[in-house]
Coordinates of C-alpha atoms and ligand atoms in Angstrom, one line a residue:
M788 CA 27.0 12.9 2.1
K789 CA 26.2 11.5 5.6
N790 CA 26.3 15.0 7.1
I791 CA 24.2 16.5 4.3
L792 CA 21.5 13.8 4.7
G793 CA 21.6 14.2 8.6
A794 CA 21.0 18.0 8.3
N795 CA 18.3 17.3 5.7
D796 CA 16.6 14.7 7.9
E797 CA 16.4 17.2 10.8
V798 CA 14.4 19.7 8.7
A799 CA 12.4 16.8 7.2
A800 CA 11.2 15.9 10.7
L801 CA 10.2 19.5 11.4
N802 CA 8.3 19.5 8.1
R803 CA 6.6 16.2 9.0
Q804 CA 5.5 17.6 12.4
M805 CA 4.2 20.8 10.7
F806 CA 2.2 18.8 8.2
A807 CA 0.7 16.5 11.0
E808 CA -0.2 19.6 13.1
R809 CA -2.0 21.2 10.1
G810 CA -3.7 18.1 9.2
V811 CA -2.4 17.8 5.5
I812 CA -1.3 14.7 3.8
V813 CA 1.8 15.1 1.6
M814 CA 2.7 13.0 -1.5
N815 CA 6.2 13.2 -3.0
L816 CA 5.9 12.4 -6.7
L817 CA 8.9 11.0 -8.3
G818 CA 10.0 9.7 -11.8
S819 CA 12.3 10.2 -14.8
P820 CA 12.0 13.3 -17.0
G821 CA 9.3 12.6 -19.5
S822 CA 7.6 9.7 -17.5
G823 CA 4.4 11.7 -17.2
K824 CA 4.4 13.2 -13.7
T825 CA 2.9 16.5 -14.7
T826 CA 0.3 14.9 -17.0
L827 CA -0.7 12.5 -14.2
L828 CA -1.0 15.5 -11.9
E829 CA -3.2 17.4 -14.4
K830 CA -5.5 14.4 -14.8
T831 CA -5.5 13.8 -11.0
L832 CA -6.4 17.5 -10.2
A833 CA -9.2 17.4 -12.8
R834 CA -10.7 14.4 -11.0
L835 CA -10.0 15.4 -7.4
A836 CA -10.0 19.2 -7.1
D837 CA -13.8 19.5 -6.5
K838 CA -13.6 16.7 -3.8
I839 CA -10.6 17.8 -1.7
K840 CA -8.5 20.9 -1.3
I841 CA -5.2 20.4 -3.0
A842 CA -2.0 22.4 -3.6
V843 CA 1.0 21.6 -5.6
I844 CA 4.8 22.4 -5.1
E845 CA 6.6 22.0 -8.5
G846 CA 10.3 21.3 -8.5
D847 CA 12.1 22.2 -11.7
L848 CA 15.7 22.8 -12.7
F849 CA 15.2 26.1 -14.4
T850 CA 11.6 26.8 -15.9
A851 CA 8.1 27.4 -14.7
K852 CA 6.6 25.2 -17.5
D853 CA 5.1 22.6 -15.2
A854 CA 3.8 25.2 -12.7
E855 CA 2.0 27.0 -15.4
R856 CA 0.3 23.8 -16.5
I857 CA -0.8 23.2 -12.9
E858 CA -2.0 26.7 -12.4
R859 CA -4.3 26.1 -15.4
A860 CA -5.9 23.3 -13.5
G861 CA -7.0 26.0 -10.9
V862 CA -5.1 24.9 -7.8
D863 CA -2.5 26.8 -5.9
V864 CA 1.0 26.1 -7.1
I865 CA 4.4 27.1 -5.6
Q866 CA 7.4 26.9 -8.0
I867 CA 10.8 25.9 -6.7
N868 CA 13.7 26.3 -9.2
T869 CA 16.7 24.3 -8.1
A870 CA 19.0 26.2 -10.5
G871 CA 20.4 22.9 -11.9
G872 CA 20.0 20.9 -8.7
C873 CA 18.8 17.4 -9.3
H874 CA 16.4 17.0 -6.4
L875 CA 14.3 18.8 -3.8
D876 CA 15.4 18.7 -0.2
A877 CA 13.6 19.3 3.1
P878 CA 14.7 23.1 3.6
M879 CA 13.4 23.9 0.1
I880 CA 10.0 22.4 1.0
Q881 CA 10.0 24.2 4.4
K882 CA 10.6 27.5 2.7
A883 CA 7.9 26.9 0.0
C884 CA 5.3 26.0 2.6
A885 CA 5.5 29.4 4.2
A886 CA 3.6 30.7 1.1
L887 CA 0.7 28.1 1.6
N888 CA -2.1 28.0 4.1
L889 CA -1.5 24.3 5.0
A890 CA -4.3 24.1 7.5
E891 CA -6.9 24.6 4.7
L892 CA -5.4 21.8 2.6
D893 CA -6.3 18.1 2.5
L894 CA -3.5 17.2 0.1
L895 CA -0.2 18.7 -0.8
I896 CA 1.6 17.1 -3.9
V897 CA 5.2 17.7 -4.5
E898 CA 6.4 17.1 -8.0
N899 CA 10.0 16.4 -7.6
V900 CA 12.8 17.0 -10.0
G901 CA 12.8 14.3 -12.8
N902 CA 15.4 11.8 -11.7
L903 CA 15.3 8.1 -10.4
V904 CA 18.3 8.5 -8.1
C905 CA 18.8 11.1 -5.4
P906 CA 15.2 12.4 -5.0
A907 CA 14.6 9.1 -3.3
E908 CA 17.4 9.7 -0.8
F909 CA 16.2 13.1 0.4
D910 CA 13.3 12.9 2.9
I911 CA 11.2 16.1 2.6
G912 CA 8.9 15.2 5.4
E913 CA 6.2 13.6 3.1
N914 CA 3.7 11.0 4.2
F915 CA 4.4 8.8 1.2
K916 CA 6.2 8.7 -2.0
A917 CA 4.8 7.6 -5.6
T918 CA 6.9 7.0 -8.6
V919 CA 5.8 7.3 -12.2
L920 CA 7.6 4.8 -14.5
S921 CA 6.6 4.9 -18.1
I922 CA 6.6 1.8 -20.3
T923 CA 9.0 3.5 -22.8
E924 CA 11.8 3.6 -20.0
G925 CA 12.1 -0.1 -20.0
D926 CA 11.1 -3.0 -17.6
D927 CA 14.7 -3.2 -16.2
K928 CA 14.3 0.1 -14.2
P929 CA 13.0 -1.3 -10.9
L930 CA 16.0 -3.6 -10.4
K931 CA 18.5 -0.9 -11.8
Y932 CA 17.1 1.9 -9.4
P933 CA 15.9 -0.2 -6.5
L934 CA 15.8 2.5 -3.8
I935 CA 13.2 4.6 -5.4
F936 CA 10.8 1.7 -5.8
K937 CA 11.5 0.3 -2.3
E938 CA 10.7 3.8 -0.9
S939 CA 7.5 4.3 -2.8
A940 CA 4.0 3.4 -1.6
A941 CA 2.8 3.2 -5.2
V942 CA 4.1 3.1 -8.8
V943 CA 2.2 4.3 -11.8
L944 CA 3.1 2.4 -14.9
N945 CA 2.2 5.1 -17.4
K946 CA 2.0 5.2 -21.2
I947 CA 0.5 1.7 -21.0
D948 CA -1.1 2.3 -24.4
L949 CA 2.3 2.1 -25.9
L950 CA 3.0 -1.4 -24.5
E951 CA 2.5 -3.2 -27.8
F952 CA 5.2 -1.0 -29.5
T953 CA 7.9 -1.8 -26.9
N954 CA 9.6 -4.9 -25.5
F955 CA 8.5 -3.9 -22.0
D956 CA 7.6 -7.1 -20.1
L957 CA 4.7 -6.1 -17.9
K958 CA 4.7 -9.4 -15.9
S959 CA 8.4 -9.3 -15.1
A960 CA 8.2 -5.6 -14.2
R961 CA 5.4 -6.3 -11.8
E962 CA 7.2 -9.3 -10.3
D963 CA 10.4 -7.2 -9.7
L964 CA 8.4 -4.4 -8.1
T965 CA 6.7 -6.8 -5.8
T966 CA 10.0 -8.5 -5.0
L967 CA 11.6 -5.2 -4.1
N968 CA 8.6 -3.9 -2.1
P969 CA 5.9 -6.5 -1.4
P970 CA 3.1 -4.0 -0.3
I971 CA 3.6 -1.6 -3.3
K972 CA 0.5 -0.6 -5.2
I973 CA 0.9 -0.8 -9.0
F974 CA -1.4 1.2 -11.2
E975 CA -1.5 1.0 -15.0
T976 CA -2.4 4.2 -16.7
S977 CA -2.3 6.1 -19.9
C978 CA -2.5 9.7 -18.8
T979 CA -2.8 11.2 -22.2
R980 CA -5.6 8.8 -23.1
G981 CA -7.1 9.1 -19.6
T982 CA -7.2 5.4 -18.9
G983 CA -6.6 3.6 -15.6
L984 CA -6.9 6.8 -13.5
D985 CA -10.0 5.8 -11.5
D986 CA -8.1 3.2 -9.4
W987 CA -5.2 5.7 -8.8
T988 CA -7.5 8.6 -7.7
A989 CA -9.5 6.2 -5.4
W990 CA -6.3 5.1 -3.8
L991 CA -5.1 8.7 -3.3
L992 CA -8.5 9.7 -1.8
S993 CA -8.2 6.7 0.6
K994 CA -4.7 8.0 1.7
V995 CA -6.2 11.4 2.4
A996 CA -9.2 10.0 4.3
K997 CA -7.0 8.3 6.9
Ligands
LIG1199 MG1 7.0 17.5 -14.9
LIG1200 ZN1 20.2 15.2 -6.7

């Protein structure tokens, strides 16, 4: 495992240098299957695509379902099928970027494979990670999967409209997240209802402006 991560980190460093030279900010978007990553992306693109130039890399085990949804939002999208692999790694991103004109982009968003474990372990050369955690997954997830929340600059608590139907304790989830990662930004959204997205997109724009 150490050797695999070492080889990955070498390519991640090359990716990071390439992104810096081309002036593009890269977000690695993480979260469980069904947490709402693709829906968050659709809503984000609808709000930002006329303000900044965005492209998306979609990681998926076998299908192009998410990439087709992103394509309908009118931005360039590159599909990576991992053939069952449970995360994206730096060489996959390096290869996918050959098909993109990075210099013309402001923001490149990578939707990683749905998984709370190893996508957090593989640096792809991104500027920052963000994790989508839906209310229906349970408030225990930050403490059960601490690495992904320690590594993330932001967490999007999605499906907040379902809060009253669950036993999700918002206060304790927020406390756990802040204990694990004091500077973490926490957003509360319902991507299907379109609520809470203004703060999220304003934060994302501020990351690109830097
Ligand atoms: Mg998805
Ligand atoms: Zn994996």
